[in-house]
Amino acid sequence: MIQSRMPATPSVLVIDDDDDFRSVVCDELAHARYDVSEAAGGREGVRRLEQTDVDVVLLDVQMPDLNGREVIRAARNSGVRSEVVVMTAYPQLETAVECLRAGVFDLLEKPVAPKALLATLGHAVDRSRLQRTTALYHAAAAVFGARNPEDLPQVIVETAMRALDADDASLMVPDGAGSLTIAYSKGLPPEVCRATRLQVGAALLVGRRAGLPRCAGVRDDSARVRSSIVFPLVTADHLVGVLNVNRAQARKPFREADLELASIFASQALLALENVDLVRRLLHTERLAFAGRLAAELSHEVNNPAAFVISNLEYIAESLSSQRNHELRQSAVEALEGARRIARVVQDMNRLLRGEERPPALVDLNGAVRFALRMTARQLEGISLQSSLGTNGMVMGDEARLGQVFLNLLVNAAQALAGRPNPRAGVLTERVGDQVRAIVWDNGPGIPRRDQGRIFDAFFTTKPVGMGSGLGLSISREILQRHGGELSVESDEGRGSRFIVTLPAAASVN
Ligand code: ADP
């Protein structure tokens, strides 16, 4: 849970070299319940401001070491954003204009009447806090206003950079394979982007100077970065991402006030990311429900006409004597086969999308593999196929559903190999302990790491319209999970892919 720490008590730093005046003012302010600190000169004042954040600085103009103007310049250079109220015994037009230029909130004439002092300070505190709230409001508006969910990482990164005045920023998200990769970054050198890949659960902060251990997966960037804020975006039960903002060496470091701002912004970013995820999941469920209804209707519309087409074709094929009408009979037999396939596909689709199941039976996994190899024989033409089907592959399940899994995997392999030199693919089954494992592999183009966590998502496809629905792997994984098993992938880009099916071996043959 990310918490913000916006202090309730207003804080003020009084910088004045006149000890008597300073102590009177400090007493006055402490009495009015301000959190008061003091500095007896310009240099000390700047040092204090660099160490702690205050809402308002009450600043004398004439001081022997650094005068008021110099204090303001030095403080702003160090990233101090507090409001400044200037006090002077000689308020001339010139001083007033200078103060205005330097962004000073107000100018008070010494000796300052307590009432006027408190009124001015009150307004300055309000403005200081309002400015922070406004920055957060703008940040929230940008993040929640992102039109396209795909753009959200970019919006989060750019908004964080603006709100925190950072030199570079990045958002890392889990890739589904146990690692974090950069979803979007701005200002980061390309070699850092390329080299940044973290194991989930590994330490995140790096810094030679901070004496922290260097962390695997992150290029040592401490020569370039002066200060970093790294925020894990976590919900009650999982890591949604990691937000990182940096300031370069030549710049002022982040301060505590920036950390507060970052923590509030991070909770907004988390909320926005979660919303997008929720909408995506809702759409997925909605689409699947719709596909189920569609399949039921389609099955109904197709089955009746298919049934009489099939029975008529059977009658025609039987009636045509094979001697005299050979060609005609052959055509009828082929048409019959085609019609039966249409009916089977539609029924299968209906059963699958409506989740109809047959009671589990003792099944030889090799039977399901052989069925899929038969069905894909045509697609696999021209591919050098190596199958090695081991013994002891009995599992409890639905052979048709398991066949469907291998069908999807083999069709994917064939599509991945299309047009590639020396295409090779294979299926291997084996018994490993109390599991039965099957591997479907190919030497195709492989799957980029960034896609590996998404290929099992419904409707995720990299194939052109009409070629892929993006449902094959998600349905396959669902089928296997219903059987108590799992589907996973190992793939090297450019070297091929291995899809690994694991299922519990049937108890009776253990
Ligand atoms: P579809 O094949 O309809 O796209 P899938 O769910 O079966 O849907 O696959 C999703 C995506 O996974 C594919 O679009 C492809 O990018 C990738 N993919 C699946 N199998 C392979 C493979 N053997 N080689 C390379 N990429 C693959």
Coordinates of C-alpha atoms and ligand atoms in Angstrom, one line a residue:
M1 CA 0.0 0.0 0.0
I2 CA 1.4 3.3 -1.0
Q3 CA 0.9 6.1 1.5
S4 CA 1.2 9.8 1.2
R5 CA 2.7 11.9 3.9
M6 CA 1.4 15.4 3.5
P7 CA 2.3 17.0 6.8
A8 CA -0.7 18.6 8.5
T9 CA 1.3 21.2 10.5
P10 CA 2.5 24.1 8.3
S11 CA 6.2 24.6 8.4
V12 CA 8.3 27.7 8.0
L13 CA 12.0 28.6 7.9
V14 CA 13.0 32.0 9.2
I15 CA 16.2 33.3 7.6
D16 CA 17.4 36.5 9.2
D17 CA 20.8 37.7 10.7
D18 CA 19.1 40.0 13.2
D19 CA 18.9 37.7 16.3
D20 CA 16.4 39.7 18.3
F21 CA 14.0 40.2 15.4
R22 CA 14.3 36.5 14.4
S23 CA 13.6 35.2 17.9
V24 CA 10.5 37.4 18.2
V25 CA 9.1 36.2 14.9
C26 CA 9.9 32.6 15.7
D27 CA 8.1 32.8 19.0
E28 CA 5.1 34.4 17.3
L29 CA 4.9 31.7 14.7
A30 CA 5.4 28.9 17.2
H31 CA 2.6 30.3 19.2
A32 CA 0.4 30.2 16.1
R33 CA 1.3 26.5 15.8
Y34 CA 3.8 26.6 13.0
D35 CA 6.6 24.1 12.8
V36 CA 9.4 26.7 12.9
S37 CA 13.1 26.4 12.1
E38 CA 15.6 29.2 11.9
A39 CA 18.8 30.2 10.2
A40 CA 21.1 33.1 11.2
G41 CA 22.4 33.8 7.7
G42 CA 21.9 33.2 4.0
R43 CA 24.4 30.3 3.7
E44 CA 23.0 28.5 6.7
G45 CA 19.5 29.0 5.3
V46 CA 20.3 27.4 2.0
R47 CA 21.9 24.5 3.7
R48 CA 18.8 23.9 5.8
L49 CA 16.5 24.1 2.8
E50 CA 18.6 21.5 1.0
Q51 CA 18.1 19.2 4.0
T52 CA 14.5 19.6 4.9
D53 CA 11.3 20.7 3.1
V54 CA 9.2 23.6 4.4
D55 CA 6.0 25.1 3.1
V56 CA 7.3 28.7 3.4
V57 CA 10.6 30.6 3.7
L58 CA 10.5 33.9 5.6
L59 CA 13.5 35.7 4.2
D60 CA 15.4 38.8 5.1
V61 CA 16.9 40.8 2.2
Q62 CA 20.0 42.4 3.7
M63 CA 22.3 39.8 5.1
P64 CA 26.1 39.9 5.3
D65 CA 27.0 36.5 3.7
L66 CA 24.3 35.8 1.1
N67 CA 21.6 38.4 0.5
G68 CA 18.0 37.4 -0.1
R69 CA 18.2 37.4 -3.9
E70 CA 21.2 35.0 -3.7
V71 CA 19.5 32.7 -1.2
I72 CA 16.5 32.4 -3.6
R73 CA 18.7 31.6 -6.6
A74 CA 20.7 29.0 -4.7
A75 CA 17.6 27.4 -3.2
R76 CA 15.8 27.2 -6.6
N77 CA 18.9 25.7 -8.2
S78 CA 18.7 23.0 -5.5
G79 CA 15.1 22.2 -6.4
V80 CA 13.5 23.9 -3.5
R81 CA 9.9 24.7 -4.3
S82 CA 8.7 26.4 -1.1
E83 CA 6.9 29.7 -1.3
V84 CA 9.1 32.7 -0.3
V85 CA 7.9 35.7 1.7
V86 CA 10.5 38.5 1.8
M87 CA 10.9 41.0 4.7
T88 CA 12.7 44.2 4.3
A89 CA 13.1 47.5 6.2
Y90 CA 13.5 49.4 3.0
P91 CA 10.9 48.3 0.5
Q92 CA 11.7 50.2 -2.7
L93 CA 10.1 49.7 -6.1
E94 CA 13.3 48.1 -7.3
T95 CA 13.3 45.4 -4.6
A96 CA 9.6 44.7 -5.2
V97 CA 10.2 44.2 -8.9
E98 CA 13.2 41.9 -8.3
C99 CA 11.1 39.9 -5.8
L100 CA 8.3 39.5 -8.3
R101 CA 10.8 38.3 -11.0
A102 CA 12.2 35.8 -8.6
G103 CA 8.7 34.4 -8.0
V104 CA 8.4 35.6 -4.4
F105 CA 5.0 35.2 -2.9
D106 CA 4.8 38.6 -1.0
L107 CA 6.9 41.4 0.3
L108 CA 6.5 42.6 4.0
E109 CA 7.8 45.8 5.5
K110 CA 9.8 45.5 8.7
P111 CA 8.8 45.8 11.5
V112 CA 6.1 43.4 10.6
A113 CA 2.8 43.5 12.4
P114 CA 2.0 40.0 13.8
K115 CA -1.5 40.0 12.3
A116 CA -0.2 40.9 8.8
L117 CA 2.6 38.3 9.1
L118 CA 0.2 35.5 10.0
A119 CA -2.3 36.4 7.3
T120 CA 0.5 36.5 4.6
L121 CA 2.1 33.3 5.8
G122 CA -1.3 31.6 5.9
H123 CA -1.9 32.4 2.2
A124 CA 1.6 31.4 1.3
V125 CA 1.1 27.9 2.9
D126 CA -2.2 27.5 1.1
R127 CA -0.6 28.3 -2.2
S128 CA 2.4 26.0 -1.6
R129 CA 0.0 23.1 -1.0
L130 CA -2.4 24.1 -3.8
Q131 CA 0.5 24.0 -6.2
R132 CA 1.3 20.5 -5.2
T133 CA -2.3 19.4 -5.4
T134 CA -2.6 21.1 -8.8
A135 CA 0.5 19.2 -10.1
L136 CA -1.1 16.0 -8.9
Y137 CA -4.5 16.9 -10.3
H138 CA -2.9 17.4 -13.7
A139 CA -1.0 14.2 -13.4
A140 CA -4.2 12.3 -12.5
A141 CA -6.1 13.9 -15.3
A142 CA -3.5 12.8 -17.8
V143 CA -3.3 9.3 -16.5
F144 CA -7.0 8.7 -16.2
G145 CA -7.7 10.5 -19.4
A146 CA -5.5 8.2 -21.5
R147 CA -7.8 7.3 -24.4
N148 CA -6.1 4.2 -25.6
P149 CA -5.2 1.6 -22.9
E150 CA -2.1 0.7 -25.0
D151 CA -0.8 4.2 -24.5
L152 CA -1.1 4.1 -20.7
P153 CA 2.6 3.2 -20.0
Q154 CA 3.7 6.1 -22.2
V155 CA 1.3 8.5 -20.5
I156 CA 2.4 7.4 -17.1
V157 CA 6.1 7.8 -17.9
E158 CA 5.7 11.2 -19.5
T159 CA 3.5 12.5 -16.8
A160 CA 5.9 11.3 -14.1
M161 CA 8.7 13.0 -15.8
R162 CA 6.9 16.3 -15.9
A163 CA 5.4 16.1 -12.4
L164 CA 8.8 15.2 -10.9
D165 CA 11.0 17.2 -13.2
A166 CA 13.0 14.1 -14.0
D167 CA 15.6 13.6 -16.8
D168 CA 14.5 10.1 -17.6
A169 CA 11.8 7.7 -16.5
S170 CA 10.6 4.2 -17.2
L171 CA 7.8 1.9 -16.4
M172 CA 8.5 -1.8 -16.0
V173 CA 5.8 -4.5 -16.1
P174 CA 5.9 -8.2 -15.5
D175 CA 6.2 -10.1 -18.8
G176 CA 4.3 -13.2 -17.5
A177 CA 7.5 -15.3 -17.6
G178 CA 8.8 -14.2 -14.1
S179 CA 10.7 -11.1 -15.3
L180 CA 10.1 -7.4 -15.5
T181 CA 10.7 -5.6 -18.8
I182 CA 10.5 -2.0 -19.8
A183 CA 7.0 -1.2 -21.1
Y184 CA 7.9 2.4 -21.9
S185 CA 10.8 4.6 -21.2
K186 CA 11.9 8.1 -22.0
G187 CA 15.3 9.6 -21.8
L188 CA 17.0 6.4 -21.0
P189 CA 20.1 5.5 -23.1
P190 CA 19.2 2.6 -25.5
E191 CA 21.9 0.4 -24.0
V192 CA 20.3 0.7 -20.5
C193 CA 16.9 -0.2 -22.0
R194 CA 18.3 -3.2 -23.7
A195 CA 20.2 -4.4 -20.7
T196 CA 17.4 -3.9 -18.2
R197 CA 15.6 -7.0 -17.3
L198 CA 14.8 -8.0 -13.8
Q199 CA 13.8 -11.2 -12.1
V200 CA 10.6 -10.5 -10.1
G201 CA 11.5 -10.4 -6.4
A202 CA 15.1 -9.2 -7.0
A203 CA 16.4 -6.1 -5.3
L204 CA 15.5 -3.0 -7.3
L205 CA 17.6 -0.1 -6.2
V206 CA 21.1 0.3 -7.5
G207 CA 23.7 2.8 -6.5
R208 CA 27.4 2.5 -5.9
R209 CA 27.3 5.5 -3.8
A210 CA 24.4 4.3 -1.6
G211 CA 26.5 1.2 -0.9
L212 CA 23.6 -1.0 -2.1
P213 CA 24.4 -4.2 -3.9
R214 CA 24.4 -4.0 -7.6
C215 CA 21.4 -5.7 -8.9
A216 CA 21.4 -8.4 -11.6
G217 CA 19.7 -7.3 -14.8
V218 CA 20.3 -3.6 -14.4
R219 CA 23.2 -1.9 -16.1
D220 CA 25.2 0.1 -13.6
D221 CA 24.0 3.5 -14.4
S222 CA 25.4 5.4 -11.4
A223 CA 27.8 7.4 -13.5
R224 CA 24.9 9.0 -15.3
V225 CA 22.2 9.1 -12.6
R226 CA 22.5 11.3 -9.5
S227 CA 19.3 10.3 -7.8
S228 CA 16.5 7.8 -8.4
I229 CA 13.1 7.1 -7.2
V230 CA 11.9 3.5 -7.7
F231 CA 8.4 2.7 -6.8
P232 CA 6.9 -0.8 -6.9
L233 CA 3.3 -0.6 -7.9
V234 CA 1.7 -3.4 -5.9
T235 CA -1.9 -4.4 -5.1
A236 CA -2.9 -6.6 -2.2
D237 CA -1.7 -9.7 -4.0
H238 CA 0.5 -8.9 -7.0
L239 CA 3.1 -6.6 -8.6
V240 CA 1.6 -4.5 -11.4
G241 CA 4.7 -2.7 -12.4
V242 CA 7.7 -0.6 -11.2
L243 CA 8.0 3.1 -11.8
N244 CA 11.4 4.6 -12.0
V245 CA 12.4 8.3 -12.3
N246 CA 15.9 9.6 -12.4
R247 CA 17.7 12.9 -12.3
A248 CA 21.1 13.1 -14.0
Q249 CA 24.4 13.8 -12.4
A250 CA 24.5 17.5 -13.3
R251 CA 21.1 18.1 -11.7
K252 CA 19.9 18.6 -8.1
P253 CA 18.9 15.4 -6.3
F254 CA 15.3 14.4 -5.5
R255 CA 14.1 15.6 -2.1
E256 CA 11.6 14.3 0.4
A257 CA 8.8 16.4 -1.1
D258 CA 9.4 14.7 -4.5
L259 CA 9.1 11.4 -2.8
E260 CA 5.7 12.3 -1.4
L261 CA 4.6 13.5 -4.8
A262 CA 5.9 10.3 -6.4
S263 CA 4.1 8.1 -3.9
I264 CA 0.8 9.8 -4.6
F265 CA 1.4 9.7 -8.4
A266 CA 2.4 6.1 -8.2
S267 CA -0.9 5.2 -6.5
Q268 CA -2.8 7.0 -9.3
A269 CA -0.8 5.1 -11.9
L270 CA -1.5 1.9 -10.2
L271 CA -5.2 2.5 -10.1
A272 CA -5.2 3.5 -13.8
L273 CA -3.2 0.3 -14.8
E274 CA -5.6 -1.8 -12.7
N275 CA -8.6 -0.2 -14.4
V276 CA -7.2 -1.1 -17.8
D277 CA -6.6 -4.6 -16.8
L278 CA -10.1 -4.9 -15.4
V279 CA -11.7 -3.6 -18.6
R280 CA -9.5 -6.0 -20.6
R281 CA -10.7 -9.0 -18.6
L282 CA -14.3 -7.9 -18.8
L283 CA -14.0 -7.6 -22.6
H284 CA -12.4 -11.0 -22.7
T285 CA -15.2 -12.6 -20.7
E286 CA -17.8 -10.7 -22.7
R287 CA -16.3 -11.8 -26.0
L288 CA -16.1 -15.4 -25.0
A289 CA -19.7 -15.4 -23.9
F290 CA -20.6 -13.9 -27.2
A291 CA -18.6 -16.4 -29.1
G292 CA -20.3 -19.2 -27.2
R293 CA -23.8 -17.9 -28.1
L294 CA -22.7 -17.4 -31.7
A295 CA -21.4 -21.0 -31.8
A296 CA -24.6 -22.4 -30.4
E297 CA -26.7 -20.6 -33.1
L298 CA -24.3 -21.5 -35.9
S299 CA -24.3 -25.1 -34.8
H300 CA -28.1 -25.1 -34.8
E301 CA -28.3 -23.4 -38.2
V302 CA -25.7 -25.7 -39.8
N303 CA -26.5 -29.0 -38.3
N304 CA -30.0 -29.5 -39.7
P305 CA -29.1 -28.7 -43.3
A306 CA -25.8 -30.6 -42.9
A307 CA -27.7 -33.7 -41.7
F308 CA -29.9 -33.9 -44.8
V309 CA -27.0 -33.0 -47.2
I310 CA -25.1 -35.9 -45.6
S311 CA -28.0 -38.4 -45.9
N312 CA -28.7 -37.4 -49.5
L313 CA -25.1 -37.7 -50.5
E314 CA -24.9 -41.1 -48.8
Y315 CA -27.9 -42.1 -50.8
I316 CA -26.4 -40.8 -54.1
A317 CA -23.0 -42.3 -53.5
E318 CA -24.6 -45.7 -52.8
S319 CA -26.9 -45.5 -55.8
L320 CA -24.2 -44.7 -58.3
S321 CA -22.6 -48.0 -59.4
S322 CA -18.9 -47.8 -59.1
Q323 CA -18.3 -49.3 -62.6
R324 CA -20.4 -47.0 -64.8
N325 CA -20.3 -43.8 -62.8
H326 CA -16.8 -43.9 -61.3
E327 CA -16.0 -40.2 -61.5
L328 CA -19.5 -39.1 -60.4
R329 CA -19.4 -41.6 -57.5
Q330 CA -16.0 -40.3 -56.4
S331 CA -17.3 -36.7 -56.5
A332 CA -20.2 -37.7 -54.3
V333 CA -17.9 -39.5 -51.8
E334 CA -15.7 -36.4 -51.6
A335 CA -18.7 -34.1 -51.2
L336 CA -19.9 -36.4 -48.4
E337 CA -16.6 -36.2 -46.6
G338 CA -16.6 -32.4 -46.9
A339 CA -20.1 -32.2 -45.5
R340 CA -19.2 -34.5 -42.6
R341 CA -16.2 -32.3 -41.8
I342 CA -18.3 -29.2 -41.8
A343 CA -20.7 -30.8 -39.3
R344 CA -17.9 -32.0 -37.1
V345 CA -16.1 -28.7 -37.0
V346 CA -19.3 -26.8 -36.1
Q347 CA -20.1 -29.3 -33.4
D348 CA -16.6 -29.2 -32.0
M349 CA -16.6 -25.4 -31.9
N350 CA -20.0 -25.4 -30.2
R351 CA -18.8 -28.0 -27.6
L352 CA -15.6 -26.1 -27.0
L353 CA -16.9 -22.6 -26.7
R354 CA -19.9 -23.7 -24.6
G355 CA -17.5 -25.7 -22.4
E356 CA -19.4 -29.0 -22.9
E357 CA -17.3 -31.9 -21.6
R358 CA -17.5 -35.6 -21.9
P359 CA -16.9 -37.6 -18.7
P360 CA -13.1 -38.2 -18.3
A361 CA -11.9 -41.6 -19.5
L362 CA -8.5 -43.3 -19.5
V363 CA -6.8 -42.0 -22.6
D364 CA -3.5 -42.6 -24.3
L365 CA -1.9 -39.2 -24.9
N366 CA -0.2 -40.7 -27.9
G367 CA -3.6 -41.4 -29.4
A368 CA -4.5 -37.7 -29.2
V369 CA -1.1 -36.8 -30.7
R370 CA -1.6 -39.2 -33.6
F371 CA -5.0 -37.9 -34.3
A372 CA -3.6 -34.3 -34.5
L373 CA -0.8 -35.5 -36.8
R374 CA -3.3 -37.1 -39.1
M375 CA -5.4 -33.9 -39.2
T376 CA -2.5 -31.7 -39.9
A377 CA -0.8 -34.0 -42.4
R378 CA -1.5 -31.6 -45.3
Q379 CA -0.2 -28.5 -43.4
L380 CA 2.9 -30.3 -42.4
E381 CA 3.8 -31.3 -46.0
G382 CA 7.4 -30.3 -46.8
I383 CA 8.4 -30.1 -43.1
S384 CA 10.8 -32.6 -41.8
L385 CA 8.9 -34.2 -39.0
Q386 CA 10.4 -36.1 -36.1
S387 CA 8.0 -37.8 -33.7
S388 CA 9.1 -39.9 -30.7
L389 CA 6.2 -41.2 -28.8
G390 CA 7.1 -42.8 -25.5
T391 CA 5.3 -45.5 -23.5
N392 CA 3.3 -45.1 -20.3
G393 CA 1.4 -42.0 -21.5
M394 CA -2.0 -42.8 -20.0
V395 CA -3.9 -39.8 -18.6
M396 CA -7.5 -39.2 -17.5
G397 CA -9.4 -37.0 -19.8
D398 CA -11.2 -36.3 -23.0
E399 CA -9.3 -37.5 -26.0
A400 CA -11.0 -35.2 -28.4
R401 CA -10.1 -32.1 -26.3
L402 CA -6.6 -33.3 -25.9
G403 CA -6.4 -33.9 -29.6
Q404 CA -7.5 -30.4 -30.1
V405 CA -4.5 -29.1 -28.1
F406 CA -2.0 -30.9 -30.3
L407 CA -3.9 -29.8 -33.4
N408 CA -3.5 -26.2 -32.3
L409 CA 0.2 -26.6 -31.5
L410 CA 1.0 -28.4 -34.8
V411 CA -1.0 -25.9 -36.9
N412 CA 1.0 -23.1 -35.1
A413 CA 4.2 -24.9 -35.8
A414 CA 3.3 -25.4 -39.5
Q415 CA 2.3 -21.7 -39.8
A416 CA 5.5 -20.5 -38.1
L417 CA 7.6 -22.6 -40.5
A418 CA 5.9 -21.5 -43.7
G419 CA 8.5 -20.2 -46.2
R420 CA 11.5 -20.9 -44.0
P421 CA 14.6 -22.8 -45.0
N422 CA 15.1 -26.3 -43.7
P423 CA 11.8 -26.4 -41.8
R424 CA 11.8 -29.0 -39.0
A425 CA 9.2 -29.8 -36.3
G426 CA 8.5 -32.7 -34.0
V427 CA 6.5 -34.2 -31.2
L428 CA 7.9 -36.0 -28.2
T429 CA 6.0 -37.7 -25.5
E430 CA 7.4 -39.2 -22.3
R431 CA 6.6 -40.2 -18.8
V432 CA 8.4 -38.1 -16.2
G433 CA 7.7 -39.2 -12.6
D434 CA 4.0 -38.9 -12.0
Q435 CA 3.5 -36.7 -15.1
V436 CA 3.1 -37.3 -18.7
R437 CA 4.9 -34.7 -20.8
A438 CA 4.5 -33.8 -24.5
I439 CA 6.7 -31.4 -26.4
V440 CA 5.8 -29.9 -29.7
W441 CA 8.7 -28.1 -31.2
D442 CA 9.7 -26.3 -34.4
N443 CA 12.8 -24.5 -35.7
G444 CA 10.7 -21.5 -36.8
P445 CA 11.3 -17.8 -36.0
G446 CA 10.6 -18.2 -32.3
I447 CA 8.6 -15.8 -30.1
P448 CA 9.9 -12.4 -28.9
R449 CA 10.3 -12.3 -25.2
R450 CA 7.9 -9.4 -24.8
D451 CA 5.1 -11.6 -26.5
Q452 CA 5.8 -14.7 -24.5
G453 CA 3.6 -13.8 -21.6
R454 CA 0.8 -12.7 -24.0
I455 CA 0.5 -15.5 -26.5
F456 CA -1.8 -17.4 -24.1
D457 CA -4.2 -14.5 -23.9
A458 CA -7.4 -14.9 -25.8
F459 CA -7.4 -12.9 -29.0
F460 CA -3.6 -12.3 -29.0
T461 CA -2.4 -12.9 -32.4
T462 CA 0.5 -11.7 -34.6
K463 CA -1.0 -13.3 -37.7
P464 CA -2.8 -11.4 -40.4
V465 CA -6.6 -11.1 -40.3
G466 CA -8.2 -14.4 -41.4
M467 CA -5.1 -16.4 -40.6
G468 CA -5.3 -16.4 -36.8
S469 CA -8.0 -15.9 -34.2
G470 CA -5.6 -15.7 -31.3
L471 CA -7.7 -18.3 -29.5
G472 CA -5.7 -21.5 -30.2
L473 CA -3.2 -21.2 -27.3
S474 CA -5.7 -19.7 -24.8
I475 CA -8.2 -22.5 -25.4
S476 CA -5.4 -25.1 -25.3
R477 CA -4.2 -23.9 -22.0
E478 CA -7.7 -23.9 -20.6
I479 CA -8.3 -27.4 -21.8
L480 CA -5.1 -28.6 -20.1
Q481 CA -5.8 -26.7 -16.9
R482 CA -9.2 -28.4 -16.7
H483 CA -7.3 -31.7 -16.9
G484 CA -5.1 -30.7 -14.0
G485 CA -2.2 -30.0 -16.4
E486 CA -0.4 -27.0 -17.9
L487 CA 0.9 -25.6 -21.1
S488 CA 4.1 -23.5 -21.2
V489 CA 6.5 -22.2 -23.8
E490 CA 10.3 -22.0 -24.2
S491 CA 11.4 -20.0 -27.2
D492 CA 14.5 -18.2 -28.4
E493 CA 13.9 -15.6 -31.0
G494 CA 15.3 -16.8 -34.3
R495 CA 15.9 -20.3 -33.1
G496 CA 12.4 -21.9 -32.7
S497 CA 9.9 -22.7 -30.1
R498 CA 9.0 -25.6 -27.7
F499 CA 5.5 -25.9 -26.3
I500 CA 5.4 -28.1 -23.3
V501 CA 2.3 -30.0 -22.2
T502 CA 2.2 -31.6 -18.8
L503 CA -0.6 -33.7 -17.5
P504 CA -0.9 -35.9 -14.3
A505 CA -0.4 -39.5 -15.2
A506 CA -3.5 -41.7 -14.7
A507 CA -3.5 -43.2 -11.2
S508 CA -4.2 -46.7 -12.5
V509 CA -0.9 -47.0 -14.3
N510 CA 1.3 -45.3 -11.7
Ligands
ADP1 P1 -3.3 -17.7 -33.6 O1 -2.4 -18.9 -34.0 O2 -4.7 -17.7 -34.1 O3 -2.6 -16.4 -33.7 P2 -2.7 -18.7 -31.0 O4 -3.3 -18.5 -29.6 O5 -2.6 -20.2 -31.4 O6 -3.5 -17.9 -32.0 O7 -1.2 -18.2 -31.0 C1 -1.0 -16.8 -30.6 C2 0.3 -16.3 -31.1 O8 1.4 -17.0 -30.6 C3 0.5 -16.4 -32.6 O9 -0.1 -15.4 -33.3 C4 2.0 -16.3 -32.7 O10 2.5 -15.0 -32.7 C5 2.5 -17.0 -31.5 N1 2.9 -18.4 -31.8 C6 2.2 -19.5 -31.4 N2 2.8 -20.6 -31.8 C7 4.0 -20.2 -32.3 C8 5.1 -20.9 -32.9 N3 5.2 -22.3 -32.9 N4 6.2 -20.2 -33.4 C9 6.1 -18.8 -33.3 N5 5.1 -18.1 -32.8 C10 4.0 -18.8 -32.3

